[in-house]
Amino acid sequence: LTSWDVFETQKVECHKHLDAADAEFEHIKKIFDLTNGPADYNMRMKTAANFRKTIEEVYTTVKDANDCLQQMLPEDRKAGMNNEVQELTTRISILTKTDERLVFIDDFNKRLAAFDVAVLDLENWLEEGNKRLDSIKNTKDALSPEDRVTKAMEVQEDISKKSDFCVKQETEKEEIFPKQGEKVSSDAKKFIKRIESVRGALNKLDEEVKAECSKFSEDVKYWAEFQTGIKAFDPWLRAAEK
């Protein structure tokens, strides 16, 4: 009688805990916030551990009670009881699914943090890149045409490297951010806007530097022609001075 009561009461209890675990699983989601995301993950890790401990204990109690009852039940009742235990056994897979989901979320949090660092690096470099271009534009008297072209080409080369790095971040964005048609949170939109702004700024800076390089190339050509002209006239000038 005791085993029967234990089986019935704990079976119901186990289903209740499993219902709660199922509901909790649905709430384990990506959070596009560098502070709230890890905090939520840590909280759900503790919740998952508590669910596992409680559910496994209750399940074991039900299973042990059934093992005891199987020795006393008539044959026509045994299969039904075993099926009820099997239902719980199947439902307990939610514990493994939860663990796997939490591993996924932990990896996502790390990738989001790395993505943030990478975008910040690009944002900071863009400030530097624009200052370097402004310096080239505004120091015409202080730099020779050759130096101006050299510095502009150096900026252009750095832009190319940063653009390649930006492509990697854009690929990462496609992998870890919501896909087309999925809901995009306001926090996720902020990250997306940042990487899109970086791409736009890189392209704009690239166009401006190319335009400057084109101008400077003309300067160098005329400079070379001027130097050549002086050399051509030098013998004539020396002869005229005598």
XYZ file of C-alpha atoms in Angstrom:
242
model
C 0.000 0.000 0.000
C 2.812 2.383 0.883
C 4.603 1.735 -2.420
C 1.364 2.359 -4.284
C 0.787 5.706 -2.526
C 4.403 6.707 -3.113
C 4.152 5.792 -6.768
C 0.966 7.781 -7.378
C 1.904 10.907 -5.422
C 5.505 11.086 -6.621
C 4.496 10.385 -10.223
C 2.263 13.446 -10.163
C 5.002 15.430 -8.446
C 7.543 14.405 -11.066
C 5.269 15.523 -13.905
C 4.790 18.892 -12.188
C 8.545 19.415 -11.968
C 8.970 18.320 -15.577
C 6.269 20.785 -16.663
C 8.225 23.518 -14.901
C 11.484 22.346 -16.527
C 9.809 22.416 -19.958
C 8.618 25.976 -19.327
C 12.068 27.024 -18.111
C 13.666 25.603 -21.274
C 11.496 27.883 -23.409
C 12.827 30.902 -21.516
C 16.500 30.101 -22.162
C 17.229 32.501 -25.000
C 19.966 34.709 -26.406
C 20.192 38.077 -24.703
C 22.059 40.702 -26.720
C 23.318 42.537 -23.668
C 26.873 42.128 -22.391
C 25.794 42.451 -18.744
C 22.304 40.963 -18.589
C 23.166 38.040 -20.875
C 25.831 36.454 -18.635
C 23.790 37.281 -15.511
C 20.728 35.516 -16.941
C 22.902 32.566 -17.973
C 24.307 32.172 -14.444
C 20.828 32.317 -12.950
C 19.489 29.681 -15.343
C 22.497 27.452 -14.702
C 21.557 27.395 -11.011
C 17.894 26.790 -11.858
C 18.832 23.915 -14.171
C 20.986 22.327 -11.465
C 18.101 22.531 -8.981
C 15.658 21.031 -11.485
C 18.024 18.179 -12.245
C 18.564 17.362 -8.562
C 14.861 17.459 -7.690
C 13.580 15.645 -10.779
C 16.160 12.883 -10.597
C 15.379 12.297 -6.919
C 11.604 12.143 -7.495
C 12.028 9.989 -10.605
C 14.187 7.520 -8.706
C 11.545 7.327 -5.981
C 8.813 6.577 -8.544
C 10.944 4.003 -10.327
C 11.881 2.264 -7.071
C 8.227 2.169 -6.020
C 7.289 0.650 -9.375
C 10.062 -1.961 -9.091
C 8.595 -2.962 -5.743
C 5.014 -3.054 -7.067
C 6.024 -5.127 -10.082
C 6.731 -8.001 -7.730
C 3.165 -7.921 -6.353
C 0.995 -6.738 -9.252
C -0.989 -9.120 -11.443
C 0.380 -9.494 -14.985
C -2.358 -7.387 -16.581
C -1.334 -4.354 -14.476
C 2.427 -4.527 -14.865
C 2.683 -3.178 -18.412
C 0.543 -0.152 -17.594
C 2.708 0.775 -14.615
C 5.896 0.349 -16.640
C 4.465 2.607 -19.357
C 3.834 5.340 -16.800
C 7.471 5.132 -15.684
C 8.610 5.105 -19.311
C 6.677 8.323 -19.945
C 8.658 9.989 -17.165
C 11.893 8.499 -18.516
C 11.175 10.032 -21.914
C 10.273 13.408 -20.469
C 13.484 13.573 -18.422
C 15.367 14.170 -21.675
C 14.484 17.829 -21.098
C 17.350 17.922 -18.579
C 19.883 17.034 -21.281
C 18.275 19.441 -23.743
C 18.533 22.183 -21.133
C 22.218 21.447 -20.517
C 22.928 21.555 -24.246
C 21.002 24.808 -24.626
C 22.969 26.384 -21.789
C 26.270 25.355 -23.408
C 25.029 27.045 -26.583
C 24.100 30.214 -24.678
C 27.474 30.318 -22.928
C 29.220 30.085 -26.304
C 26.936 32.801 -27.694
C 27.734 35.135 -24.779
C 31.457 34.710 -25.416
C 31.062 35.295 -29.149
C 28.937 38.397 -28.559
C 31.577 39.803 -26.207
C 34.290 39.137 -28.809
C 32.098 40.709 -31.506
C 31.690 43.827 -29.366
C 35.463 44.121 -28.868
C 36.056 43.718 -32.615
C 33.490 46.359 -33.575
C 34.878 48.732 -30.942
C 38.350 48.224 -32.421
C 37.008 49.160 -35.853
C 35.172 52.193 -34.461
C 38.327 53.430 -32.739
C 40.443 52.866 -35.839
C 37.986 54.830 -37.985
C 38.573 57.860 -35.761
C 42.306 57.431 -36.273
C 41.911 56.841 -40.025
C 39.862 60.008 -40.498
C 42.412 62.029 -38.519
C 45.227 60.671 -40.708
C 43.333 61.640 -43.860
C 42.593 65.110 -42.478
C 46.281 65.502 -41.645
C 47.238 64.665 -45.223
C 44.674 67.111 -46.605
C 45.602 69.966 -44.271
C 49.410 69.794 -44.361
C 50.046 70.370 -48.047
C 52.715 72.955 -47.301
C 54.492 70.760 -44.757
C 54.662 67.586 -46.849
C 56.165 66.966 -50.250
C 53.835 65.473 -52.870
C 55.729 62.197 -52.611
C 55.220 62.096 -48.821
C 51.542 62.920 -49.186
C 51.030 60.114 -51.684
C 52.971 57.696 -49.486
C 50.918 58.538 -46.396
C 47.646 58.329 -48.310
C 48.588 54.913 -49.698
C 49.484 53.734 -46.192
C 45.998 54.736 -45.010
C 44.489 52.983 -48.011
C 46.380 49.797 -47.189
C 45.177 49.930 -43.575
C 41.606 50.475 -44.777
C 41.894 47.312 -46.870
C 43.029 45.316 -43.823
C 40.263 46.750 -41.637
C 37.722 46.060 -44.369
C 38.757 42.386 -44.434
C 38.463 42.292 -40.636
C 35.032 43.905 -40.909
C 33.955 41.182 -43.360
C 34.755 38.593 -40.676
C 32.568 40.454 -38.188
C 29.772 40.710 -40.728
C 29.985 36.937 -41.189
C 29.867 36.481 -37.415
C 26.837 38.763 -37.282
C 25.016 36.512 -39.741
C 25.803 33.471 -37.586
C 24.913 34.676 -34.091
C 22.234 37.315 -34.704
C 18.575 36.588 -35.551
C 17.973 35.287 -39.050
C 15.656 36.974 -41.534
C 12.074 36.720 -40.354
C 13.028 36.197 -36.710
C 12.300 38.737 -34.001
C 15.143 41.201 -33.434
C 15.398 42.723 -29.955
C 16.239 46.398 -29.447
C 19.627 45.392 -27.985
C 20.420 43.254 -31.031
C 19.451 46.145 -33.315
C 22.039 48.355 -31.582
C 24.830 45.894 -32.415
C 23.593 45.511 -35.992
C 23.460 49.280 -36.436
C 27.043 49.601 -35.154
C 28.516 47.110 -37.616
C 26.496 48.634 -40.467
C 27.754 52.110 -39.499
C 31.324 50.811 -39.437
C 30.933 49.333 -42.920
C 29.477 52.570 -44.242
C 32.238 54.655 -42.652
C 34.968 52.353 -43.997
C 33.576 52.564 -47.523
C 33.290 56.357 -47.288
C 36.847 56.723 -45.987
C 38.114 54.389 -48.708
C 36.472 56.519 -51.404
C 37.908 59.728 -49.929
C 41.431 58.319 -49.711
C 41.265 57.014 -53.277
C 40.154 60.455 -54.419
C 43.062 62.055 -52.582
C 45.504 59.507 -54.004
C 44.263 60.372 -57.474
C 44.892 64.078 -56.839
C 48.286 63.434 -55.335
C 49.326 61.276 -58.246
C 48.782 64.288 -60.509
C 50.844 66.401 -58.107
C 53.710 63.939 -58.274
C 53.544 63.895 -62.057
C 53.718 67.670 -62.302
C 56.445 67.721 -59.664
C 58.467 65.265 -61.712
C 57.895 67.335 -64.861
C 58.980 70.496 -63.018
C 62.159 68.813 -61.794
C 62.883 67.561 -65.299
C 62.360 71.073 -66.717
C 64.852 72.587 -64.297
C 67.463 70.001 -65.261
C 66.882 70.722 -68.962
C 67.269 74.453 -68.542
C 70.161 74.299 -66.050
C 72.994 74.161 -68.647
C 71.442 77.082 -70.569
C 71.063 79.130 -67.362
C 74.685 78.484 -66.354
C 75.908 79.504 -69.819
C 73.836 82.683 -69.706
C 75.300 83.669 -66.340
C 78.910 83.560 -67.641
